[in-house]
Short mmCIF file of C-alpha atoms in Angstrom, two decimals:
data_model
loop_
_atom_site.label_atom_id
_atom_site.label_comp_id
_atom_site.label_asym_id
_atom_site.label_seq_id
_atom_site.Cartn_x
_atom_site.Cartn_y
_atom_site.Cartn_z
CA UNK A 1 61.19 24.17 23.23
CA UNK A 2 61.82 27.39 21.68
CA UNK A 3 59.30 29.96 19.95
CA UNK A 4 60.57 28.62 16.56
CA UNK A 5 59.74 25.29 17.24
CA UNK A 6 56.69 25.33 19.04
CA UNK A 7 55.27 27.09 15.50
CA UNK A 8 57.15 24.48 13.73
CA UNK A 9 55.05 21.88 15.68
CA UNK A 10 51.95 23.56 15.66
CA UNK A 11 51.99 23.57 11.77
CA UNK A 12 52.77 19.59 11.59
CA UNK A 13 50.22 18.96 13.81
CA UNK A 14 47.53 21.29 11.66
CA UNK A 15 48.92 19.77 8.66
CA UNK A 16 48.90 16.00 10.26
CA UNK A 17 45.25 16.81 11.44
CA UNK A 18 44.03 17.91 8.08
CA UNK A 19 45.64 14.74 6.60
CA UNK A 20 43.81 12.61 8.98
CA UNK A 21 40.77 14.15 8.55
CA UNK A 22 40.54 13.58 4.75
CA UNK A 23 43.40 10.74 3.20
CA UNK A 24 44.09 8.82 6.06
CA UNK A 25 39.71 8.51 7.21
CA UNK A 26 39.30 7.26 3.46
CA UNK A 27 41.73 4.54 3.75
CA UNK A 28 40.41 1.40 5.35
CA UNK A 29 41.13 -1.75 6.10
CA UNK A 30 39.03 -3.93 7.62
CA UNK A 31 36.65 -1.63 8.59
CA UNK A 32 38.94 0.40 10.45
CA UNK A 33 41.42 3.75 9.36
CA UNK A 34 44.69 4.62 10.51
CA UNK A 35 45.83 6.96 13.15
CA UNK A 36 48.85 9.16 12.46
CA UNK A 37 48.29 11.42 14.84
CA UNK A 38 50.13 8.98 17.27
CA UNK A 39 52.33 8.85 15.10
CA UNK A 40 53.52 12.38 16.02
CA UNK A 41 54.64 12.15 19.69
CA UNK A 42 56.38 9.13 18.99
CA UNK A 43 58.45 10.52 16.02
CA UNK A 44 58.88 13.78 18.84
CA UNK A 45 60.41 11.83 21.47
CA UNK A 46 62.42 9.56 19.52
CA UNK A 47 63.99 12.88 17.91
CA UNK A 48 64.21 15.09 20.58
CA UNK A 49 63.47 13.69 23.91
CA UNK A 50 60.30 13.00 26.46
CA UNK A 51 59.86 16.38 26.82
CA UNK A 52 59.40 17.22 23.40
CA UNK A 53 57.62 13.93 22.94
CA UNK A 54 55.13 14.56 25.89
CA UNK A 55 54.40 17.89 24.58
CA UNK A 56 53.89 17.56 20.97
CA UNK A 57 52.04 14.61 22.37
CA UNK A 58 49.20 16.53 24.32
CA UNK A 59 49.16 19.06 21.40
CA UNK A 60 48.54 16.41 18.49
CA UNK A 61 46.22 14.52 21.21
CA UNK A 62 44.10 18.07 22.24
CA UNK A 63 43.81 18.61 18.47
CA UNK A 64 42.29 15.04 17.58
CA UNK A 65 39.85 15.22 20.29
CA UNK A 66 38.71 18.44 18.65
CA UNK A 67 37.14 16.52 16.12
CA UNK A 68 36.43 12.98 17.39
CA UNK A 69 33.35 12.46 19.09
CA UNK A 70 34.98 10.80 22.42
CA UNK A 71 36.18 12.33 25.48
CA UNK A 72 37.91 15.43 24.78
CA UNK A 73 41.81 15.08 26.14
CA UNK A 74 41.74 11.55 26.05
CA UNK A 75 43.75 11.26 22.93
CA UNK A 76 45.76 14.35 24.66
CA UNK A 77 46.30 12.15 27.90
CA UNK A 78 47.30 9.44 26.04
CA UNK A 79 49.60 11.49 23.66
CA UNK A 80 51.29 12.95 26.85
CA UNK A 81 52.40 9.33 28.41
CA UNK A 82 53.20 7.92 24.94
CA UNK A 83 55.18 11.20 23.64
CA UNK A 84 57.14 11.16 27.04
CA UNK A 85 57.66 7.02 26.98
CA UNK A 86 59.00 6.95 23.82
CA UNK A 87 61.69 10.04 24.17
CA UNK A 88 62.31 8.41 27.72
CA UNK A 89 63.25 4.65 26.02
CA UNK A 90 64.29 5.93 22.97
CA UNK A 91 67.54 8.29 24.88
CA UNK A 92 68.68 5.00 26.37
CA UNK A 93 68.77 3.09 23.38
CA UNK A 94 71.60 2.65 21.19
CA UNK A 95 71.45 5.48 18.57
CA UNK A 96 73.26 4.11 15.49
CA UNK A 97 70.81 1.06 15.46
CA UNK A 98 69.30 1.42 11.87
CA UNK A 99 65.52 1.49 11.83
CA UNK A 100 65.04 1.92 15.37
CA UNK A 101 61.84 4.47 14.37
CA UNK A 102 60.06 2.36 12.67
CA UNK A 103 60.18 -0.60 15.74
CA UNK A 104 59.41 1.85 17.99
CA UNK A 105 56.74 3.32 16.16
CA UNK A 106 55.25 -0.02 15.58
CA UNK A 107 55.29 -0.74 19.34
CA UNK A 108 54.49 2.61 20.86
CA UNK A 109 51.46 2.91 18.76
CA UNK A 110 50.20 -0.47 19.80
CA UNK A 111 50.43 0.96 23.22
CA UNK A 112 48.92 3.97 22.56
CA UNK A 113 45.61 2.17 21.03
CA UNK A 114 45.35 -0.14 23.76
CA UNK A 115 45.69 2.69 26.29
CA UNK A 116 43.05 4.33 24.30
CA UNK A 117 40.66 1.90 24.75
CA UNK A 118 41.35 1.37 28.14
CA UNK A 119 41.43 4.62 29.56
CA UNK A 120 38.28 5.06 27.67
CA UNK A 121 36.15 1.99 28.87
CA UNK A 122 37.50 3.39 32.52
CA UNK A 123 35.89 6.74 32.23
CA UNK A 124 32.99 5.05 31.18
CA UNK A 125 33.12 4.68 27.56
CA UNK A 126 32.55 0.95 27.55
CA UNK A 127 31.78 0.55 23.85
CA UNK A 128 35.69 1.64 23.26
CA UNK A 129 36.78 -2.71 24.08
CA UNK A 130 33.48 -3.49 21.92
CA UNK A 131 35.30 -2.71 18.73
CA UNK A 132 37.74 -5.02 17.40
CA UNK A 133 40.69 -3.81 19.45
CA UNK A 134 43.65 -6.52 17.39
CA UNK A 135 42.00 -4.73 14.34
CA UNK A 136 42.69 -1.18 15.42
CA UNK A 137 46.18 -2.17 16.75
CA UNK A 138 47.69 -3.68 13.41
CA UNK A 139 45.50 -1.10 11.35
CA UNK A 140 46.86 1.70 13.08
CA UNK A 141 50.66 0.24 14.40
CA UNK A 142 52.15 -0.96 11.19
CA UNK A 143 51.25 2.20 8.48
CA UNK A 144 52.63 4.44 12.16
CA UNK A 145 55.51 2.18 11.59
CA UNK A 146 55.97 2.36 7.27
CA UNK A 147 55.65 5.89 8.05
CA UNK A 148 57.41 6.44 11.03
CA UNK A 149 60.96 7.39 9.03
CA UNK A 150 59.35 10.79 7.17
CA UNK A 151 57.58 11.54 10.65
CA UNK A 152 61.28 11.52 12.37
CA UNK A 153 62.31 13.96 9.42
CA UNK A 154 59.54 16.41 9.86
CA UNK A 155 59.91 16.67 13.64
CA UNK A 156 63.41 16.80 13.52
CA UNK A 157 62.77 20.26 10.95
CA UNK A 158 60.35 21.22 13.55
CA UNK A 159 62.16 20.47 17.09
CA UNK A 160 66.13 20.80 15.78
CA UNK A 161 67.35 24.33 16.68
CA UNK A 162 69.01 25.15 13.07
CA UNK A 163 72.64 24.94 14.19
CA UNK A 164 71.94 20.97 16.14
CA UNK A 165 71.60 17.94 14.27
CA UNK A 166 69.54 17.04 16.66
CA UNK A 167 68.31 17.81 20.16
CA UNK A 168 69.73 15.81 23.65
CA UNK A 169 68.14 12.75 24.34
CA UNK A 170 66.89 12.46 21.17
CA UNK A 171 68.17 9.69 18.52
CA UNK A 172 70.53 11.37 15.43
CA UNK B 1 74.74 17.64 37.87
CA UNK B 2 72.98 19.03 34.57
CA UNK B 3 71.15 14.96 34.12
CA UNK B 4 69.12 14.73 37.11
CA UNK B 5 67.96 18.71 36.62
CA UNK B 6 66.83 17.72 33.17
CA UNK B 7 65.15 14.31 34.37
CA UNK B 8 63.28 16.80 37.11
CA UNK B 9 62.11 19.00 33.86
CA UNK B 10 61.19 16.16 32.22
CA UNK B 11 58.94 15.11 35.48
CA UNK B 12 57.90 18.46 35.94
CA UNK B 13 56.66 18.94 32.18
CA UNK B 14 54.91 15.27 32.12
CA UNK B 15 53.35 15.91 35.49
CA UNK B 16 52.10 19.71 34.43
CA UNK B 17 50.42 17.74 31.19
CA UNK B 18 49.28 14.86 32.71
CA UNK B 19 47.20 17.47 35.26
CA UNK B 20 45.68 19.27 32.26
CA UNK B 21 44.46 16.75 30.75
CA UNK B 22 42.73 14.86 33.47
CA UNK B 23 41.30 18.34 34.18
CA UNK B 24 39.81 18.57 30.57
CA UNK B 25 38.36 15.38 30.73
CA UNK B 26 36.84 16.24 34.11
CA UNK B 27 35.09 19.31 32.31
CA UNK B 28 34.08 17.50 29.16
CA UNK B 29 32.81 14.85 30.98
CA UNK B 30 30.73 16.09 34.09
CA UNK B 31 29.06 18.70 32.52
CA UNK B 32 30.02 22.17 34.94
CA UNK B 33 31.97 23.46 31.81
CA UNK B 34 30.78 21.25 28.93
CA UNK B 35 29.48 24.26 27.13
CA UNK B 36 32.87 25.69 27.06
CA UNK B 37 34.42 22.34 25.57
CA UNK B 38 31.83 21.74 23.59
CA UNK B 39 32.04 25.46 21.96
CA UNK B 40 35.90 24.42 21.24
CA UNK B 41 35.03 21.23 19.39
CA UNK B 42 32.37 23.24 17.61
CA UNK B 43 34.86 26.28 16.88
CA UNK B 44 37.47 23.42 15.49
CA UNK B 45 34.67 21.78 13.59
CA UNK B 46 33.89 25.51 11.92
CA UNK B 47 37.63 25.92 11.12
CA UNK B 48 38.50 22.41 9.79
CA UNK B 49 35.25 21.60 7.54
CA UNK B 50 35.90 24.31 4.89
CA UNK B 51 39.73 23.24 4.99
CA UNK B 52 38.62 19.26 4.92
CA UNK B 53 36.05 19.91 1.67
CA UNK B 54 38.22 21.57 0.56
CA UNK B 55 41.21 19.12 0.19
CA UNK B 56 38.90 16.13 -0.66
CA UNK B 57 37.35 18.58 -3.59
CA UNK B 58 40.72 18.74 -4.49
CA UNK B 59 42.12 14.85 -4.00
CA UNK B 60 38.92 12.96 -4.88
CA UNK B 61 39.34 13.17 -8.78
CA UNK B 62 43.24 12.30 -8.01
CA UNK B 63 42.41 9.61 -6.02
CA UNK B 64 39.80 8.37 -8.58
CA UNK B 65 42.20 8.64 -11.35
CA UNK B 66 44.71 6.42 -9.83
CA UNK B 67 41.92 3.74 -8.79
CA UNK B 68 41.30 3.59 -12.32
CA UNK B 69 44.95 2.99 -13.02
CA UNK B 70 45.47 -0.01 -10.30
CA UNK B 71 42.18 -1.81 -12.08
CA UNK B 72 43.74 -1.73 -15.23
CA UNK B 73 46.86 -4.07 -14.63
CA UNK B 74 49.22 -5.23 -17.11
CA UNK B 75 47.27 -5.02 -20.47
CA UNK B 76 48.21 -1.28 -21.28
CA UNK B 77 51.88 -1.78 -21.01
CA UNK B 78 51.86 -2.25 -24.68
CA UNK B 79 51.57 1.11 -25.72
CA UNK B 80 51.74 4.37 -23.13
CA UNK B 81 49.77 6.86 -25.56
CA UNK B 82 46.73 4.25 -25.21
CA UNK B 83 47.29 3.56 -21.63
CA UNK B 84 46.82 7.32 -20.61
CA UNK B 85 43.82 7.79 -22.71
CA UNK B 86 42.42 4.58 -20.93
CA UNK B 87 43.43 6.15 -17.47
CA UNK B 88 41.58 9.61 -18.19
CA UNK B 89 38.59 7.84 -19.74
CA UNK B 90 38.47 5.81 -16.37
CA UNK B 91 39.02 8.51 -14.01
CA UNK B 92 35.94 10.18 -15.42
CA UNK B 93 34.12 7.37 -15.93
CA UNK B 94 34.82 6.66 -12.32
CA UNK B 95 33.52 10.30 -11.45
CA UNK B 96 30.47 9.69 -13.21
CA UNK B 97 29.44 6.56 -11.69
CA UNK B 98 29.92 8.15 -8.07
CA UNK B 99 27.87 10.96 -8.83
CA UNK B 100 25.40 8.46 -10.81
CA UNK B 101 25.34 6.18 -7.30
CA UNK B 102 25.14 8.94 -5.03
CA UNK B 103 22.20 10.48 -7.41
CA UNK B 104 20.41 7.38 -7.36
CA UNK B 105 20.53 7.19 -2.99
CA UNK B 106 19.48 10.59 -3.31
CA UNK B 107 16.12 10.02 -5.21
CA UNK B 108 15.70 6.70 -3.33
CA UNK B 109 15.74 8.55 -0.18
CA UNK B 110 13.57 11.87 -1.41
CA UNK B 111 11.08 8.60 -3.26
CA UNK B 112 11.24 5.83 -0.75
CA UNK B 113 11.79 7.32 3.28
CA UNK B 114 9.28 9.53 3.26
CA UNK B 115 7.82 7.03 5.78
CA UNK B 116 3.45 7.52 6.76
CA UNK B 117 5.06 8.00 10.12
CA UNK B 118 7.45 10.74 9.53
CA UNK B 119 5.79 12.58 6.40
CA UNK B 120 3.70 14.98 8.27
CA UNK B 121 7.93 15.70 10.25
CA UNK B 122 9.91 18.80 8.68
CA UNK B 123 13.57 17.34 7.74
CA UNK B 124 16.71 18.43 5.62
CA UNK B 125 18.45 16.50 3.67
CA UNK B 126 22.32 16.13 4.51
CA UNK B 127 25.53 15.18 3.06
CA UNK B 128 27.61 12.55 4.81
CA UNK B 129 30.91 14.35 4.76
CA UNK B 130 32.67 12.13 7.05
CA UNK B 131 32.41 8.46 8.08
CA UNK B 132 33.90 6.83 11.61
CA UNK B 133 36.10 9.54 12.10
CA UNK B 134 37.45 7.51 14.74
CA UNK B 135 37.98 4.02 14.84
CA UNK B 136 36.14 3.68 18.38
CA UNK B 137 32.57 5.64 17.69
CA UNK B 138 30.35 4.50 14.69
CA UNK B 139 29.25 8.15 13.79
CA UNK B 140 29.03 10.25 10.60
CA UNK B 141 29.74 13.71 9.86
CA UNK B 142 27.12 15.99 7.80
CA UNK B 143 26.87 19.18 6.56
CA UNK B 144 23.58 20.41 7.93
CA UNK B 145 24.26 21.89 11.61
CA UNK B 146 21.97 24.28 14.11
CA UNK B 147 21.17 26.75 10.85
CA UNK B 148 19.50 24.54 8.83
CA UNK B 149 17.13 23.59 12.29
CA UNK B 150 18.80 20.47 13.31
CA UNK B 151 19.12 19.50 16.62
CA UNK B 152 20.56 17.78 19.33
CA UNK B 153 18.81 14.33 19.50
CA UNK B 154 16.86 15.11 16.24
CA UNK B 155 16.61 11.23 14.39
CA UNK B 156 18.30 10.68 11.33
CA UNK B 157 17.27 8.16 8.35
CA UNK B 158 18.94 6.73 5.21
CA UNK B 159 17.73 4.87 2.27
CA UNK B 160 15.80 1.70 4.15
CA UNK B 161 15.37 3.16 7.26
CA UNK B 162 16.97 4.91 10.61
CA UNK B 163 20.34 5.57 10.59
CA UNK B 164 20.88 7.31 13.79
CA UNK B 165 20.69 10.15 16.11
CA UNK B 166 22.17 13.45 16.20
CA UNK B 167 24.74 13.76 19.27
CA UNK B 168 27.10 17.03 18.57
CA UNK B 169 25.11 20.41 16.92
CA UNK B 170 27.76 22.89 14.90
CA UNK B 171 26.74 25.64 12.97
CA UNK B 172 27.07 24.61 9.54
CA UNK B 173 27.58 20.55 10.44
CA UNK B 174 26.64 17.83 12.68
CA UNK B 175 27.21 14.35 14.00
CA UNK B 176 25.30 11.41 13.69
CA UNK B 177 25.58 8.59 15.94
CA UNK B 178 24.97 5.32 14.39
CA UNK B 179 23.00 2.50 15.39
CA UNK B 180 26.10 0.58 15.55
CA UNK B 181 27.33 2.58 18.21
CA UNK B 182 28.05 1.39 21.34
CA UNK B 183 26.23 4.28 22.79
CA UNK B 184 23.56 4.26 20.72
CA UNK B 185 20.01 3.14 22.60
CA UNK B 186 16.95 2.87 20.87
CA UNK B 187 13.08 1.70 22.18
CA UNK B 188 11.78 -0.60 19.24
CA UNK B 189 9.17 -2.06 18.99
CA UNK B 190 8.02 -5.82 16.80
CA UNK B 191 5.57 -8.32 16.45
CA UNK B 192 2.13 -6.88 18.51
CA UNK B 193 3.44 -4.32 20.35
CA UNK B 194 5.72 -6.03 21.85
CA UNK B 195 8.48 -3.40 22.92
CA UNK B 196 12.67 -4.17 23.41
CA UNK B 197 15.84 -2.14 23.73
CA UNK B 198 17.68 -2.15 20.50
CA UNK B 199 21.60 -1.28 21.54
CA UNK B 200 24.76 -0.79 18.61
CA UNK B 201 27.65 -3.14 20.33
CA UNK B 202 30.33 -1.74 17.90
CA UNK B 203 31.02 -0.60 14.37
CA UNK B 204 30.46 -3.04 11.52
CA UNK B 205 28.33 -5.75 14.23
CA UNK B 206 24.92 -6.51 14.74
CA UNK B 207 22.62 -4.63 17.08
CA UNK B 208 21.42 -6.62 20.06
CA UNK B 209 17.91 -6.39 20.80
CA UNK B 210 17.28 -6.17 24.82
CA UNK B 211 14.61 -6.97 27.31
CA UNK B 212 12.38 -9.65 24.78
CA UNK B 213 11.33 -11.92 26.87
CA UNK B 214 11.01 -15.72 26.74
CA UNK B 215 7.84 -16.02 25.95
CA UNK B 216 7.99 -13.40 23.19
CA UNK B 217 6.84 -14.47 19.79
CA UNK B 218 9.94 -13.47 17.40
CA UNK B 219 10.82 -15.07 14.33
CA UNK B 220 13.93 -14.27 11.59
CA UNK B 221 13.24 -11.80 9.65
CA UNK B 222 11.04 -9.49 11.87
CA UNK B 223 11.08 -6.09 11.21
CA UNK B 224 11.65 -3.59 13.99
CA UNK B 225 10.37 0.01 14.33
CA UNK B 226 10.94 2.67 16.75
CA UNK B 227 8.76 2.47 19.41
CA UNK B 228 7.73 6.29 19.73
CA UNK B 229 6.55 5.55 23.73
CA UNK B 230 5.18 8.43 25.86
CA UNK B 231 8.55 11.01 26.06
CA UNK B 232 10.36 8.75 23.32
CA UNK B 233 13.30 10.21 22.13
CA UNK B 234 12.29 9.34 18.40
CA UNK B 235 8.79 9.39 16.55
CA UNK B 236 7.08 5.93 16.12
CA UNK B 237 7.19 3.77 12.66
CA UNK B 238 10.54 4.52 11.33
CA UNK B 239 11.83 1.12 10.27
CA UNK B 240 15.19 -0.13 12.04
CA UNK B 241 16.12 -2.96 11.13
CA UNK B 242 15.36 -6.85 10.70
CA UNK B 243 15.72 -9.64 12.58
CA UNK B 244 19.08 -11.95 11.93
CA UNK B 245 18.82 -14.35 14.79
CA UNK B 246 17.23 -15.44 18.07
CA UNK B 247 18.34 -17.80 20.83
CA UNK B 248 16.17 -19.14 24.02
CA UNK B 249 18.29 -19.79 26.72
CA UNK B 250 17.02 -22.18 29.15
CA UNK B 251 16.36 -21.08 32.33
CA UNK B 252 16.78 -17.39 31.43
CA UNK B 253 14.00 -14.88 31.82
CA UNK B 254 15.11 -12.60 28.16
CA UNK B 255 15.78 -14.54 24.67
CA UNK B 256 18.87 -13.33 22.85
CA UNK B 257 18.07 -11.90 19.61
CA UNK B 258 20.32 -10.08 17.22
CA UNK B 259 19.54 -7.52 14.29
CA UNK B 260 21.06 -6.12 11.19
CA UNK B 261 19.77 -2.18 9.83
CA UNK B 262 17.96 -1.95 7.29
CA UNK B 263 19.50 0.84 6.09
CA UNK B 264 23.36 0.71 4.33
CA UNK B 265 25.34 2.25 7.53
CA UNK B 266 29.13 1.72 6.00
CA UNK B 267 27.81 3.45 2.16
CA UNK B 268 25.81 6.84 3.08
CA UNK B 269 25.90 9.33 1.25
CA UNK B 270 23.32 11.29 1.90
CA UNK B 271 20.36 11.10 5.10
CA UNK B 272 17.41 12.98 6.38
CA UNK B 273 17.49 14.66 9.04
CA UNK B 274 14.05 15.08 10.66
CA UNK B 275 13.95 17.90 12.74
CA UNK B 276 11.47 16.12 15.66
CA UNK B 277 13.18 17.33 18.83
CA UNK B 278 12.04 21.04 17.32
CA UNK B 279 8.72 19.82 16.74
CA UNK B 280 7.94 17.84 19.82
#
């Protein structure tokens, strides 16, 4: 990643955090809020690659924990493995297929919860499968996945270098 | 020649991540170098408040404005000029009646939980500036931190009764873990003297009261205090919660026996913090 967009992604992941941290928290559905700072690795790897994905992913994941009370790099752990999963996948898949974001962002954040709460309730933070874990997953997988086409745009004006249409291994 | 070098970055990168933050969750969690991750979470939590007040200053009358719009359905199609005189009416009126509630839960907590028990306790009043800020800890956010006097462990109540305890300490803010919580561990007591466990089991379900045995007298409806035992974490006599069910197993030493707060956990917006781990 260049200087350029390391900055880039540090400001969408400030921005992202401060949007979580006020819009998204007030939104809820059954009892539960959305999570779009998932949303971030996965929109890095599908444009750029796993390690763009794995990176924004710790970044987006370190700044979450900041202000969750759970296990701080958790979210950054999982961010990591997700970020790098999805750029890893996504570079094999057919590129022209149209909406492949949003399925992967659907899926990948599934993941991503469920490896939340597992990883969790295995360093001891067995209240994490107390909650209604099918809740969380659809709350926070299908507005990842309604919002998962402007997430591609942003990184892709964050991670592009200005004279690439996009990055290799990512999806155009 | 160039793919597998770049698979062996990507490796490299993922491994180099993957390291770090194992290695942060080993310092958060066993305590060597918890003051140094803790001092980052309360550094971020310095930073971001002003910034989150700020935008929800900003978006709450938006938001409100176009709650009022959604209510009003189909009627004011017939003519636009009345429609947006409607919508502005409504937004305020909207404003009003949120400032109106959140007056009223502020004089029913200054009136009402000033509890025999916990009168004679210094406290501060808080705003609840945040609520679940994740989806897997029942917690609030308020904005009363280490300078107004509150503390770590310091109990916190809400209109009806506790609420919670204080588990992270920032300057100017704090967090409140609710009873709801899986974490959260209280020693109640019911009934004469008879004492229990009451334990959160996850946000938005009842609490679970442990350790009443089968011979215990308990009936629907009780109401449970804290216990306030030799060393207890919170004074005795705050109210809890009450009673929703209880279940005899045969053949098992404890009865099962479930609980609901008293106090409104999912519509705070404002608690009392009272600053007993200072005073005890």
């Amino acid at each position: 990643m260049s200087g350029r967009a390391v900055v880039r992604a540090l400001l969408v992941v400030a921005v992202a955090l401060l949007a979580q941290a006020t819009v998204v928290l007030d939104v809820r559905l059954g009892g539960m809020s959305p999570d779009i700072m998932f949303l971030l690795p996965i929109a890095a790897g599908v444009v750029a690659g796993p390690v763009e994905g794995a990176a924004v992913g710790f970044l987006a994941g370190f700044a979450a924990d900041l202000l969750t009370p759970t296990p701080l790099g958790l979210s950054a752990l999982v961010g990591t493995v997700v970020g790098f999963g999805v750029g890893a996948i996504s570079g094999s898949l057919v590129r022209e297929v149209r909406g492949l974001p949003t399925v992967v962002a659907l899926g990948a954040s599934a993941v991503a919860v469920m490896l939340y709460a597992v990883l969790g309730a295995v360093l001891g933070e067995s209240q994490f499968l107390h909650v209604n874990l099918p809740v969380v997953v659809v709350v926070v997988a299908v507005p990842n996945a309604l919002l998962a086409g402007p997430a591609v745009r942003l990184m892709r004006w964050a991670l592009t270098p200005p004279d690439q249409g996009s990055v290799a291994g990512g999806i155009r | 020649m160039a793919r597998p070098r770049r698979s062996r970055r990507a490796l490299t990168t993922l491994l180099i991540l993957l390291l770090l933050s194992v290695t942060i969750i080993t310092l958060d969690e066993t305590g060597h170098a918890h003051f140094f991750t803790s001092g980052l979470k309360s550094l971020a939590s310095d930073i971001y408040s002003p910034l989150r007040r700020g935008v929800n200053d900003v978006l709450d009358p938006v938001g409100r404005l176009f709650a009022g719009a959604v209510d009003y359905g189909s009627l004011e199609r017939e003519n636009q000029k009345l429609q947006n005189e409607i919508l502005a009416i409504e937004g305020q009126r909207s404003a009003v009646a949120a400032g109106q509630r959140q007056l009223i839960e502020l004089e029913r907590l200054q009136a009402t939980d000033r509890l025999p028990s916990i009168v004679s306790l210094p406290a501060v009043v808080a705003q609840v500036t945040a609520q679940n800020v994740s989806d897997f800890a029942a917690t609030v956010n308020i904005d009363k931190g280490g300078d107004q006097g509150v503390r770590l462990g310091d109990p916190v109540v809400g209109p009806g009764g506790l609420v919670g305890e204080v588990v992270t300490v920032h300057h100017g803010n704090a967090t409140v873990r609710l009873l709801t919580d899986g974490k959260s561990e209280i020693g109640v007591s019911f009934g004469h003297r008879q004492q229990a466990t009451l334990e959160g089991v996850g946000p938005n379900r009842s609490l679970q009261i442990q350790y009443v045995p089968s011979t215990a007298a308990v009936s629907r409806g009780e109401l449970i205090e804290t216990s306030g035992l030799q060393g207890a974490a919170l004074p005795p006599g705050i109210p809890v919660a009450r009673v929703t069910s209880v279940h005899s197993v045969v053949g098992a030493a404890d009865k099962q026996v479930w609980a609901k707060p008293l106090a409104d956990l999912n519509g705070l917006s404002y608690v009392e913090v009272i600053l007993w781990s200072g005073s005890s």
